[in-house]
PDB file of C-alpha atoms and ligand atoms in Angstrom:
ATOM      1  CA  UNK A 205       2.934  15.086 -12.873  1.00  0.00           C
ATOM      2  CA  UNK A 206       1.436  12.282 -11.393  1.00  0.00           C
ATOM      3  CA  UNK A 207      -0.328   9.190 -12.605  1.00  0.00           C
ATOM      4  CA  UNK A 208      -2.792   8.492  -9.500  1.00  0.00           C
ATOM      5  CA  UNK A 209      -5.010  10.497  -8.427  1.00  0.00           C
ATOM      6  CA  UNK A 210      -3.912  11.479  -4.759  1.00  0.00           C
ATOM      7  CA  UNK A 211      -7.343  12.491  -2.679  1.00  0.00           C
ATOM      8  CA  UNK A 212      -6.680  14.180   0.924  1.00  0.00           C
ATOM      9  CA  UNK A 213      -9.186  16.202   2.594  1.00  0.00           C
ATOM     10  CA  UNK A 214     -12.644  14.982   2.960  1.00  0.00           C
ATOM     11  CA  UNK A 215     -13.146  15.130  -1.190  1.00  0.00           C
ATOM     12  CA  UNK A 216     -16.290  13.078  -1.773  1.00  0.00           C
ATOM     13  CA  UNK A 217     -15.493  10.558  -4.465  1.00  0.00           C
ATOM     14  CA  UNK A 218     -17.280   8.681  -6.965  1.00  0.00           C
ATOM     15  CA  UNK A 219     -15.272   5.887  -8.677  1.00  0.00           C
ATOM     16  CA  UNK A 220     -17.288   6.103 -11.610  1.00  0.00           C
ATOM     17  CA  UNK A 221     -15.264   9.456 -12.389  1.00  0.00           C
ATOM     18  CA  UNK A 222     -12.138   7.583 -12.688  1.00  0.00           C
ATOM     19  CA  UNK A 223     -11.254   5.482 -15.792  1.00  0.00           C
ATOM     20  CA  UNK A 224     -10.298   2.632 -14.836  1.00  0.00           C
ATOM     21  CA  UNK A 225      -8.000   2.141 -18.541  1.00  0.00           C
ATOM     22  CA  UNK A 226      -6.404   5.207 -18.193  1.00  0.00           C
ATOM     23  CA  UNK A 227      -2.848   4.781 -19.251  1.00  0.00           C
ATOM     24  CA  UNK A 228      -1.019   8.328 -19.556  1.00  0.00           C
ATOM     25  CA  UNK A 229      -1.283   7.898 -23.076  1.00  0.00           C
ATOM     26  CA  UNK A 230       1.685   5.901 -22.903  1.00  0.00           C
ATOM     27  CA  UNK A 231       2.974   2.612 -24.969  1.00  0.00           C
ATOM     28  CA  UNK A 232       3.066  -0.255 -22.852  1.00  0.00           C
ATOM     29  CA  UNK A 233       7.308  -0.442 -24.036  1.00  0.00           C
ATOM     30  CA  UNK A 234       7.555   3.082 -22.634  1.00  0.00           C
ATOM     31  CA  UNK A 235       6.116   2.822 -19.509  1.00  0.00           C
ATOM     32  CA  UNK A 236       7.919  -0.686 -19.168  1.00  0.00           C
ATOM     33  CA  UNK A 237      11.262   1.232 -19.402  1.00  0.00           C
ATOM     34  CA  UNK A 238      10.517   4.146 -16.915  1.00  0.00           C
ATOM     35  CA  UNK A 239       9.329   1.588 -14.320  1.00  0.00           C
ATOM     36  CA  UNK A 240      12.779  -0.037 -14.547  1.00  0.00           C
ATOM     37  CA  UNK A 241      14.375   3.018 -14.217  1.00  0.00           C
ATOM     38  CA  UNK A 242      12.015   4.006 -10.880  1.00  0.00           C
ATOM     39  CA  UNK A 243      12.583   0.606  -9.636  1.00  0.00           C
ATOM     40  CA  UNK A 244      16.367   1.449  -9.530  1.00  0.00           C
ATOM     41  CA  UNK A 245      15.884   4.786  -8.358  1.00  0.00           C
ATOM     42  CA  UNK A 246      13.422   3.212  -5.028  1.00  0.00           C
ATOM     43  CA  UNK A 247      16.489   0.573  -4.469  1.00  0.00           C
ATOM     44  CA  UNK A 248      18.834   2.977  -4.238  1.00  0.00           C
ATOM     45  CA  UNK A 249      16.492   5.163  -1.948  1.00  0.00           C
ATOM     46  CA  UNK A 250      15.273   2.522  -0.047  1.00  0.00           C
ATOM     47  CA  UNK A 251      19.260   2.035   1.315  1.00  0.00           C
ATOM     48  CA  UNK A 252      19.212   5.371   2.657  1.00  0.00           C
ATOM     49  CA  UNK A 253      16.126   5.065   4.533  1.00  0.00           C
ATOM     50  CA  UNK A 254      17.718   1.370   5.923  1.00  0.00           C
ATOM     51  CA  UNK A 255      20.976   3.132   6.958  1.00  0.00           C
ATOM     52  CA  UNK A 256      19.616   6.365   7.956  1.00  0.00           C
ATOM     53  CA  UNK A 257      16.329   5.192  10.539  1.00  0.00           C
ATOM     54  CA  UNK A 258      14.834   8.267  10.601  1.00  0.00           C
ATOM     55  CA  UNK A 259      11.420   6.926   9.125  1.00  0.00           C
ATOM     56  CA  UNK A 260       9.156   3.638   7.838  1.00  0.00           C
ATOM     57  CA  UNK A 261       7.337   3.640   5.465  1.00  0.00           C
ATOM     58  CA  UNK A 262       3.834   1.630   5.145  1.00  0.00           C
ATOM     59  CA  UNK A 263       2.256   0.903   1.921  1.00  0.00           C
ATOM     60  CA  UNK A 264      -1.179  -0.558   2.061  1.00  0.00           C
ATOM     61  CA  UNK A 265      -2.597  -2.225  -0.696  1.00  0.00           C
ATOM     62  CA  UNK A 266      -6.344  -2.410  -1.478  1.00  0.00           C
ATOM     63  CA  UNK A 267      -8.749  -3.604  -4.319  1.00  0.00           C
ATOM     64  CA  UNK A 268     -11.530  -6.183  -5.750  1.00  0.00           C
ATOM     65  CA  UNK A 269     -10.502  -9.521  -5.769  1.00  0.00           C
ATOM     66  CA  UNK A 270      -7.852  -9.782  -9.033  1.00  0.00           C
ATOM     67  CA  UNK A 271      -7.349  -5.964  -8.953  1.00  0.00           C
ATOM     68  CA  UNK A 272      -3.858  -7.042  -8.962  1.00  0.00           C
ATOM     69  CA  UNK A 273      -2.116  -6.796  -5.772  1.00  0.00           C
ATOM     70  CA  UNK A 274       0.310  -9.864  -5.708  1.00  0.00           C
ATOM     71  CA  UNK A 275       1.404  -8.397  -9.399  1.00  0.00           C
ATOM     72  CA  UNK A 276       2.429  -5.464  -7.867  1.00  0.00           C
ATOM     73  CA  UNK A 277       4.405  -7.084  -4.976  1.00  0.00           C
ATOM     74  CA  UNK A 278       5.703  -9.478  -7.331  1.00  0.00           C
ATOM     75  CA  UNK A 279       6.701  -6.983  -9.943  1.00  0.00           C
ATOM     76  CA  UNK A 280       7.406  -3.658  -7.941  1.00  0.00           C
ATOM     77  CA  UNK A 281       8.011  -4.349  -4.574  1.00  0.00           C
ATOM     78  CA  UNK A 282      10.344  -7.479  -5.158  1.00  0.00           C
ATOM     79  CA  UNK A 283      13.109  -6.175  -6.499  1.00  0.00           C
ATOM     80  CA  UNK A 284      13.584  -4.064  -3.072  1.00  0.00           C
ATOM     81  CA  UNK A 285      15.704  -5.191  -0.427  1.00  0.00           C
ATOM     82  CA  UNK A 286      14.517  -8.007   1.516  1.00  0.00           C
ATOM     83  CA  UNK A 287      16.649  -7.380   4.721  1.00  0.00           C
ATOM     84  CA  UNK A 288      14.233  -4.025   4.811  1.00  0.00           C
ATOM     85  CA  UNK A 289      11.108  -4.892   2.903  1.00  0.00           C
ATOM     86  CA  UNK A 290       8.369  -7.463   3.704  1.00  0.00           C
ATOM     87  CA  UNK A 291       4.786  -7.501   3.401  1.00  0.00           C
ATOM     88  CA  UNK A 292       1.870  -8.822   6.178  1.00  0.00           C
ATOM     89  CA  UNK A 293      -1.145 -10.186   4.216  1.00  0.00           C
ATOM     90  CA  UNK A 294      -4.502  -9.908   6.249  1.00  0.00           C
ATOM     91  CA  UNK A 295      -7.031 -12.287   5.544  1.00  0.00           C
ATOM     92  CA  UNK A 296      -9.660 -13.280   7.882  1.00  0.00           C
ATOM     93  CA  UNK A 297      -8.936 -12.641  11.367  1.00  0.00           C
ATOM     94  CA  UNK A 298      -8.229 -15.592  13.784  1.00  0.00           C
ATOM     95  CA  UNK A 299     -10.442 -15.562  16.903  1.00  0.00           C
ATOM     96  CA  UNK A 300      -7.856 -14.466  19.094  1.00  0.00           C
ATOM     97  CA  UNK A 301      -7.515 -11.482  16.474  1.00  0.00           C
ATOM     98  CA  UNK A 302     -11.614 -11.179  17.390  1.00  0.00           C
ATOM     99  CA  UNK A 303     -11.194 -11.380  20.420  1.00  0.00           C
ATOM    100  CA  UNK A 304      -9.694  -7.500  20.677  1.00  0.00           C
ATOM    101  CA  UNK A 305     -10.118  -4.110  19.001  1.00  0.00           C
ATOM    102  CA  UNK A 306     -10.058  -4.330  14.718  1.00  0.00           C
ATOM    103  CA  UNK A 307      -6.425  -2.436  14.927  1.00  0.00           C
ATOM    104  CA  UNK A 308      -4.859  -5.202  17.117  1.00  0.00           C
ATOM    105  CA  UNK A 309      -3.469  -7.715  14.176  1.00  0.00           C
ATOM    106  CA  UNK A 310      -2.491  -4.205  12.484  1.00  0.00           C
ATOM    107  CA  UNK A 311      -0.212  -2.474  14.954  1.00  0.00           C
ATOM    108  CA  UNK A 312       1.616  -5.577  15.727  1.00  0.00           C
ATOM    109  CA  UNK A 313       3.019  -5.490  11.967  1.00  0.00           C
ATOM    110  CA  UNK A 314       3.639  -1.527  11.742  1.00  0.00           C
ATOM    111  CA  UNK A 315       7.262  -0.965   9.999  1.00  0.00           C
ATOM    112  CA  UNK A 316       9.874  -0.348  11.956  1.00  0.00           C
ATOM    113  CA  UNK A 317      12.158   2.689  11.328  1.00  0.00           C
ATOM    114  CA  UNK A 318      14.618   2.050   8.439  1.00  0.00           C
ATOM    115  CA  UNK A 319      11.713  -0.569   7.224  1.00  0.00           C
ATOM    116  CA  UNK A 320       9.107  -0.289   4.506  1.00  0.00           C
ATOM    117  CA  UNK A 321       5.725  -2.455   5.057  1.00  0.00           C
ATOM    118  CA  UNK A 322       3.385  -3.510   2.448  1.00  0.00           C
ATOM    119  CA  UNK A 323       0.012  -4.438   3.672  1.00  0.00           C
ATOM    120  CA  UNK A 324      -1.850  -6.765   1.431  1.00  0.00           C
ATOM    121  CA  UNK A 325      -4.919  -5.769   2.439  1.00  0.00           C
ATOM    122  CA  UNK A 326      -5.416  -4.125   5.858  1.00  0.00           C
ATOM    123  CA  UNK A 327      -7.291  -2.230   8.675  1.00  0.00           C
ATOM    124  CA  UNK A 328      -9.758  -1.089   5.616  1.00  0.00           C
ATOM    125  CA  UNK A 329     -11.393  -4.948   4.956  1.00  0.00           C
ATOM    126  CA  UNK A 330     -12.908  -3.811   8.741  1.00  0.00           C
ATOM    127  CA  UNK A 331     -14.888  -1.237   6.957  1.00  0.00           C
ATOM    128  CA  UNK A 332     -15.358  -2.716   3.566  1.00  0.00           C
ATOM    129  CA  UNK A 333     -16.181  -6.547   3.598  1.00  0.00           C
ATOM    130  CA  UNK A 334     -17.205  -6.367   7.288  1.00  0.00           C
ATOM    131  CA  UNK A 335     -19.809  -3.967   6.282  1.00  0.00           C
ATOM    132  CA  UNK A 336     -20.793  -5.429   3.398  1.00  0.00           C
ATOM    133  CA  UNK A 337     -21.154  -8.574   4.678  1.00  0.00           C
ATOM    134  CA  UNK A 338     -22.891  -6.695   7.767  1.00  0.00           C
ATOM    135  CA  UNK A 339     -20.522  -8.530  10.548  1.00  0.00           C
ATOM    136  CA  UNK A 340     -20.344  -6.130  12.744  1.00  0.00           C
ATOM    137  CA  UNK A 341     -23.460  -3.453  13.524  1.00  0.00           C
ATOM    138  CA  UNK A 342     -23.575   0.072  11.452  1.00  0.00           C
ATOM    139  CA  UNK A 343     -22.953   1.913  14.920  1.00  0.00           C
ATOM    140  CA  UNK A 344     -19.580  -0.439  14.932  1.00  0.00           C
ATOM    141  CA  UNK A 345     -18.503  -0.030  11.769  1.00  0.00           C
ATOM    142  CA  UNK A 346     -18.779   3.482  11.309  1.00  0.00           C
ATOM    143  CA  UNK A 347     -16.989   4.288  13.992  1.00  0.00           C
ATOM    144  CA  UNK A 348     -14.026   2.843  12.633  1.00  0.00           C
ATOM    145  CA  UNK A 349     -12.776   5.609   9.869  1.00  0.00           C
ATOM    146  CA  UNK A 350     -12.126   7.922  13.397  1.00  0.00           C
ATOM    147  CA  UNK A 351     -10.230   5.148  14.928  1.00  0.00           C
ATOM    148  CA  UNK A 352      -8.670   4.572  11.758  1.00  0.00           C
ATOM    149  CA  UNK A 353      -7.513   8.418  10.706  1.00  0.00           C
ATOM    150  CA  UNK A 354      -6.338   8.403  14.690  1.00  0.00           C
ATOM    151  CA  UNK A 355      -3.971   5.062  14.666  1.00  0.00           C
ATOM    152  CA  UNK A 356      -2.929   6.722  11.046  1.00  0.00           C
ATOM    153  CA  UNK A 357      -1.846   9.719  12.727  1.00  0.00           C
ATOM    154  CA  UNK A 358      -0.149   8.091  15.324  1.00  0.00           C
ATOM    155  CA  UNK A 359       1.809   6.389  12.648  1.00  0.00           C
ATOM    156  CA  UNK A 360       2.894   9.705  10.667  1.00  0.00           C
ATOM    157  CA  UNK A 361       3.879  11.226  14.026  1.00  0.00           C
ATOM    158  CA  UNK A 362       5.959   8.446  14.556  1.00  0.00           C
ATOM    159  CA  UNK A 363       8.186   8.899  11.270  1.00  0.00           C
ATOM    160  CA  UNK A 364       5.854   6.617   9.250  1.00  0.00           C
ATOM    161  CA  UNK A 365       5.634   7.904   5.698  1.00  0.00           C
ATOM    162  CA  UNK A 366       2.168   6.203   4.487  1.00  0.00           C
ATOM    163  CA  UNK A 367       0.594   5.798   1.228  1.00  0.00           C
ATOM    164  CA  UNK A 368      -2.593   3.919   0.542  1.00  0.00           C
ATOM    165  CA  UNK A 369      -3.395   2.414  -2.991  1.00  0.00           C
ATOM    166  CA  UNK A 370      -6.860   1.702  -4.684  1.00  0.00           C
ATOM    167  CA  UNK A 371      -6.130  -0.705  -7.502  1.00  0.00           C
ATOM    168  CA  UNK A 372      -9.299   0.810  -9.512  1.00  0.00           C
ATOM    169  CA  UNK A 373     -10.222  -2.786 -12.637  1.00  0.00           C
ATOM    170  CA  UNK A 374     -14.110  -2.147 -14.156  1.00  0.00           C
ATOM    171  CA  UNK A 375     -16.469  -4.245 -13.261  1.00  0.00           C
ATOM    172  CA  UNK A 376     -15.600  -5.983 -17.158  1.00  0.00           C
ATOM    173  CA  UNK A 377     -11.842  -6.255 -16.408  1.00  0.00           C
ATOM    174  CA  UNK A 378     -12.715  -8.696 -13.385  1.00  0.00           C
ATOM    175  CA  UNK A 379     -14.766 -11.004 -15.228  1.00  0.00           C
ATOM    176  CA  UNK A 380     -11.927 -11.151 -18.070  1.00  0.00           C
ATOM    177  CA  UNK A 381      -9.185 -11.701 -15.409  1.00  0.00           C
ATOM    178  CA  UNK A 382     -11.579 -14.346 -13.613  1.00  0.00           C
ATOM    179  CA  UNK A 383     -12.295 -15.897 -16.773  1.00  0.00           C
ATOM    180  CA  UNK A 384      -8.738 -16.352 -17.732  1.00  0.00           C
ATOM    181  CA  UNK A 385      -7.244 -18.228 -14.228  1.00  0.00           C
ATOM    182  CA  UNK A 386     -10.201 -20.885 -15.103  1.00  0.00           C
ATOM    183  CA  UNK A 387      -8.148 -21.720 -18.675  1.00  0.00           C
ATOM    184  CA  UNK A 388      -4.391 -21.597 -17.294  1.00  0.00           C
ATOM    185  CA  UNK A 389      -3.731 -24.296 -15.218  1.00  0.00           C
ATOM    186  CA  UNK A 390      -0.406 -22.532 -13.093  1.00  0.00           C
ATOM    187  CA  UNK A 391      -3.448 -20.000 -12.232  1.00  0.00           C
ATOM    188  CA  UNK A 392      -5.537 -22.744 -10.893  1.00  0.00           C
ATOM    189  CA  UNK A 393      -4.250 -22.577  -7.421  1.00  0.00           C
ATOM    190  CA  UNK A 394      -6.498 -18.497  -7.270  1.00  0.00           C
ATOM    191  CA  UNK A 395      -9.593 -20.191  -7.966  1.00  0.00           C
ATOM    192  CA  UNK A 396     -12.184 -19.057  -5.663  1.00  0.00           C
ATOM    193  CA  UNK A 397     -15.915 -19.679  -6.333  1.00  0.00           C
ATOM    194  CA  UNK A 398     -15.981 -16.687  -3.160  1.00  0.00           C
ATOM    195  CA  UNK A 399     -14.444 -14.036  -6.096  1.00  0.00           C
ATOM    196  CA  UNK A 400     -17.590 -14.545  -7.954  1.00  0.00           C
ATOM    197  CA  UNK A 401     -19.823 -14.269  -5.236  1.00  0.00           C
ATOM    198  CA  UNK A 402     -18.053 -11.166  -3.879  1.00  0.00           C
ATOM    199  CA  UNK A 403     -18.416 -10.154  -7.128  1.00  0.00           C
ATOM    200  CA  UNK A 404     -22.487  -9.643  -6.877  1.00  0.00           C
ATOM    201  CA  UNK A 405     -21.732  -7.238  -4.227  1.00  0.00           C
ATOM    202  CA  UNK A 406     -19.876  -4.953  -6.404  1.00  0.00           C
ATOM    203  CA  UNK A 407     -21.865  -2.075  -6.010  1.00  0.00           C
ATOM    204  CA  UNK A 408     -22.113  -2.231  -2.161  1.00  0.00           C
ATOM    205  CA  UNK A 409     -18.213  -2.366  -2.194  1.00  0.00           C
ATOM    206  CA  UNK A 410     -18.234   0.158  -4.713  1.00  0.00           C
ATOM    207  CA  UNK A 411     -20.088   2.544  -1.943  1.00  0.00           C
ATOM    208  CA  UNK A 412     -18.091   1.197   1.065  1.00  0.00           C
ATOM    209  CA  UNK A 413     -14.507   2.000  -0.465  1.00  0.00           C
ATOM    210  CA  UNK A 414     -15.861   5.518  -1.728  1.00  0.00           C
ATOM    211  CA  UNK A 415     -16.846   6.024   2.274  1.00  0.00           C
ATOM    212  CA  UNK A 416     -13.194   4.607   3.201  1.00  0.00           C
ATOM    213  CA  UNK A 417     -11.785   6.865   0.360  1.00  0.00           C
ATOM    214  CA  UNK A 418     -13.332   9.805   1.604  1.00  0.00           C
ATOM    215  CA  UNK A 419     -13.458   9.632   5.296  1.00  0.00           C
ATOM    216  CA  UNK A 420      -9.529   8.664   5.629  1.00  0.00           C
ATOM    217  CA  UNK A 421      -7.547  10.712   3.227  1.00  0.00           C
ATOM    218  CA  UNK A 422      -5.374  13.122   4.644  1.00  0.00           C
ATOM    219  CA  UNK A 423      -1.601  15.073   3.924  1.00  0.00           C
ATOM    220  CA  UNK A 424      -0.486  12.250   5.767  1.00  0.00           C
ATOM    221  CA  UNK A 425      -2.003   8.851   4.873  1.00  0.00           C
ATOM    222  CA  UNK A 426      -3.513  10.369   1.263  1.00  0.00           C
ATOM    223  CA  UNK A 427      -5.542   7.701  -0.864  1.00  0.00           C
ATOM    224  CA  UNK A 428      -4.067   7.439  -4.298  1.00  0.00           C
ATOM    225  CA  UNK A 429      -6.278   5.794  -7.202  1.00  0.00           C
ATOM    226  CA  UNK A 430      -4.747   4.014  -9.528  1.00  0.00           C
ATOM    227  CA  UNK A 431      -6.031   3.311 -12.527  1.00  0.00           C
ATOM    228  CA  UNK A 432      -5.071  -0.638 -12.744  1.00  0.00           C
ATOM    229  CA  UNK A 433      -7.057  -2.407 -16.128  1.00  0.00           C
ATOM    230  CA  UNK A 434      -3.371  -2.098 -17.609  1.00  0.00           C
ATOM    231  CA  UNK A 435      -1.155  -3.904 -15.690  1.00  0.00           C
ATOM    232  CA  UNK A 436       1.853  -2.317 -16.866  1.00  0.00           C
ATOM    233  CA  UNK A 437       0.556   1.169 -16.054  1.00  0.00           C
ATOM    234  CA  UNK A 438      -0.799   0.501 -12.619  1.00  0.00           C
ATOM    235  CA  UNK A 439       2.737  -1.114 -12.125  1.00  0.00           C
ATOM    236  CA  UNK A 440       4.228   2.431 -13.776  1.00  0.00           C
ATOM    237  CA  UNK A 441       1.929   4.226 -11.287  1.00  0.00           C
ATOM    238  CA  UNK A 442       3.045   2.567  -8.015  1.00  0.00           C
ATOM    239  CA  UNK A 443       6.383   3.003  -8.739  1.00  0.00           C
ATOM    240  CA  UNK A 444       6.184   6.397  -9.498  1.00  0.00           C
ATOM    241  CA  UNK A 445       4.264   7.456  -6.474  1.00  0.00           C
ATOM    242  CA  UNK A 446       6.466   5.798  -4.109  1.00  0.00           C
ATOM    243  CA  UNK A 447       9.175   7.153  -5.645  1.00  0.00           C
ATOM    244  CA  UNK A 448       7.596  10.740  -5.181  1.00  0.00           C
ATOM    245  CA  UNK A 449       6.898   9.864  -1.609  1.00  0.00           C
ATOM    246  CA  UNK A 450      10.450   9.124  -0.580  1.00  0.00           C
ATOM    247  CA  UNK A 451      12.486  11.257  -2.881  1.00  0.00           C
ATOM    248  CA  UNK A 452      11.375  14.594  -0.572  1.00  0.00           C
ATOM    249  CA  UNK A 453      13.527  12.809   2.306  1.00  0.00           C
ATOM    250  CA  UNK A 454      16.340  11.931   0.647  1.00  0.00           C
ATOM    251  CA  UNK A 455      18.238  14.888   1.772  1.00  0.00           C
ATOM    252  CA  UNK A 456      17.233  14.723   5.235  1.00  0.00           C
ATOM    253  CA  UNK A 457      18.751  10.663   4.946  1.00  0.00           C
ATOM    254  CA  UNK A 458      21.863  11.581   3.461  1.00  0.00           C
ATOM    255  CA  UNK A 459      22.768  14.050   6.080  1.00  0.00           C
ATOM    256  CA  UNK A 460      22.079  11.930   9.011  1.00  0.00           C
ATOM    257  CA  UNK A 461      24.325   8.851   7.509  1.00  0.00           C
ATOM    258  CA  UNK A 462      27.011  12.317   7.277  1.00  0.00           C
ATOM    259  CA  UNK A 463      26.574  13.131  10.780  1.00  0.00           C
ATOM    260  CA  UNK A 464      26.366   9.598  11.784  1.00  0.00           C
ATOM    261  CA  UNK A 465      29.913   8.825   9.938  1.00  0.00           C
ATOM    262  CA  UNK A 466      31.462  11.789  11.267  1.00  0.00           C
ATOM    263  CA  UNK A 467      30.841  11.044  14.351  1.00  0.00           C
ATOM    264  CA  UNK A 468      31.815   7.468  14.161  1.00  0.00           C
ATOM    265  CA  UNK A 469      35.053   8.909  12.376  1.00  0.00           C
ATOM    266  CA  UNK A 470      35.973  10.686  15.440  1.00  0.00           C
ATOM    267  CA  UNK A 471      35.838   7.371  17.454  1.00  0.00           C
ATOM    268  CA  UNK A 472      37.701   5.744  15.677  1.00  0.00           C
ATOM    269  CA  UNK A 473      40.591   8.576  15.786  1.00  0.00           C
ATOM    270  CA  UNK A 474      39.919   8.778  19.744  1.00  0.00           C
ATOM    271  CA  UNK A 475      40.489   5.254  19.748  1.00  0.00           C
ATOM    272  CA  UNK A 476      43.870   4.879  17.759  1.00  0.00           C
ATOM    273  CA  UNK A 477      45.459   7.894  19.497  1.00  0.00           C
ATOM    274  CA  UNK A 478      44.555   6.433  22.577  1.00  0.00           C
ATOM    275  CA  UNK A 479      46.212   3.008  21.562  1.00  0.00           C
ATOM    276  CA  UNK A 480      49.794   4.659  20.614  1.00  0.00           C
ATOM    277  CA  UNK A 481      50.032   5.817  23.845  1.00  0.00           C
TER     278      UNK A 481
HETATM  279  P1  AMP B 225      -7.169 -13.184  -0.260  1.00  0.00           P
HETATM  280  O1  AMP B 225      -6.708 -11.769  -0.254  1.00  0.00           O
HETATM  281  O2  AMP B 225      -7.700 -13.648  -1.580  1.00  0.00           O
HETATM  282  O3  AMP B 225      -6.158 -14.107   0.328  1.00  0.00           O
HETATM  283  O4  AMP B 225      -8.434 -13.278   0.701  1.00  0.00           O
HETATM  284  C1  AMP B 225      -8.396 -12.856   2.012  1.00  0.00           C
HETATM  285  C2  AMP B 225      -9.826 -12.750   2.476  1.00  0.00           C
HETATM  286  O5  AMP B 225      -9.831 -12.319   3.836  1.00  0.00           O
HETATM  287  C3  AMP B 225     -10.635 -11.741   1.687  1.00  0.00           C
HETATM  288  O6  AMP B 225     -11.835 -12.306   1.267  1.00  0.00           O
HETATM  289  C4  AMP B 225     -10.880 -10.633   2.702  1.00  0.00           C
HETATM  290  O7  AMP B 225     -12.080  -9.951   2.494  1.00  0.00           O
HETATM  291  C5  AMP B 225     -10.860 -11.391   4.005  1.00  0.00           C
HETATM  292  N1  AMP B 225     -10.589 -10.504   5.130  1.00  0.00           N
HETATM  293  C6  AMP B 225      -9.497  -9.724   5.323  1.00  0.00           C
HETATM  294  N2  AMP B 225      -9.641  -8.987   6.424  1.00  0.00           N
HETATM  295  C7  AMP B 225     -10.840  -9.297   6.960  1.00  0.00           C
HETATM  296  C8  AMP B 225     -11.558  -8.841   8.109  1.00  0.00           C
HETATM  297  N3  AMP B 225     -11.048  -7.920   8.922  1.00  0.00           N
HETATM  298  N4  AMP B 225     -12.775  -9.376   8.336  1.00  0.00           N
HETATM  299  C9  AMP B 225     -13.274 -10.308   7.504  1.00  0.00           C
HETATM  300  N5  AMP B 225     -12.664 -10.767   6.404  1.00  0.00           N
HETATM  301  C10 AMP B 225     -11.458 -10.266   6.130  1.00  0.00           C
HETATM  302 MG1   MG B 226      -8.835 -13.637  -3.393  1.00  0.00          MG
END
């Protein structure tokens, strides 16, 4: 059971086939309650990954402008671990950043092992607004989704456990949401008169992240749509698929930290039999 839809392969999407509400059937109290309970469950994972090192993990987060991805690191991510857990935010490059290959700025903030990685936005905006907003040539841009599925495999092979989220609002939930920072006051500070003119490009962005979707899912660095109108589900959703991501290693983790204290067990009885003598 799953509550995103995972693509991997070259599946050709169309976001229209994806409702945007969809909520599980679910009450908003119930799915409140299990995302407490996964939110436990990924603390208590993510301390195995810390102690064991054996992989990182790198969530990247992607969607329209108030698709909701500071609620999820607010209500998701921030209850993890801090000494293992931060998040790089991409926003327009600098020049230096310009001044070198798109991946640069991105493999400088890969996680280390032991360390998950949230990317608020990413390597993606270098196919999606950069196309739309035609910065870069077609012949440049398109190139990108084989850079991008390489570097991606270069992070799996290195122990990097990746999972890449489309926070999927209707075209109606954005003008609501936009709406409603202009009437509370502690929402002021998100006012952007860009998120209504990105918003007249919807339909280009609609066909560049169906292109990203579809060129760069894979076993490894799979796509997931989630359905994100209901806060409280696409919160449920995120949880629930990172749990499912990490829970396959937890065995794996657990042994190592055995090993690992056994072996540091033995040391320590080296060491005081050598310091009776
Ligand atoms: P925000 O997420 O609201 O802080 O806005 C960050 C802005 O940076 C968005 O408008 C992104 O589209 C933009 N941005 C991020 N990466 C790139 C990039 N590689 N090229 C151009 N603009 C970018
Ligand atoms: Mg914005």
């Amino acid at each position: 059971m799953s509550y995103v839809y995972r693509v991997v392969g070259n599946d050709k999407i169309s976001l229209d086939d994806f409702d945007a509400s969809a909520d599980a059937e679910l009450e908003r109290e119930e799915a409140e309650a299990k995302t407490i309970k996964l939110i436990e469950e990924l603390i208590e994972l993510q301390s195995l990954l810390y102690a064991a090192r054996r992989h990182s993990v790198l969530v990247v987060l992607q969607g329209r402008d108030t698709s909701g991805k500071d609620g999820v690191l607010r209500k998701v991510i921030g209850p993890l671990d801090s000494r293992g857990c931060d998040v790089s935010s991409f926003k327009v490059p600098s020049e230096e950043a310009l001044a070198h290959d798109f991946l640069w700025r991105i493999h400088q903030q890969t996680p280390a092992l032991g360390h998950i990685k949230i990317f608020n936005r990413s390597h993606y905006e270098d196919v999606l607004v950069v196309r739309v907003h035609n910065l870069v040539p077609e012949e440049v841009w398109r190139r990108r989704y084989d850079h991008i599925n390489n570097f991606e495999r270069l992070l799996a092979d290195s122990g990097t456990v990746i999972l890449k989220f489309y926070l999927h609002i209707s075209k109606d939930e954005q003008e609501e949401r936009l709406l409603e920072r202009e009437k509370d006051s502690t929402k002021y500070w998100k006012l952007s008169v860009g998120d209504w003119k990105e918003r007249e490009h919807w339909d280009y962005y609609t066909k560049a992240y169906e292109d990203a979707i579809s060129h760069c899912s894979s076993e490894h660095a799979p796509w997931l749509i989630v359905p994100a109108n209901k806060k409280w589900f696409r919160n449920l959703a995120i949880a629930h698929a990172l749990r499912d991501a990490l829970l396959p290693h937890k065995d794996h983790w657990l042994q190592t930290l055995e090993e690992t204290g056994r072996r540091e067990l033995q040391a320590i009885e080296e060491y005081r039999q050598k310091s009776k003598r």
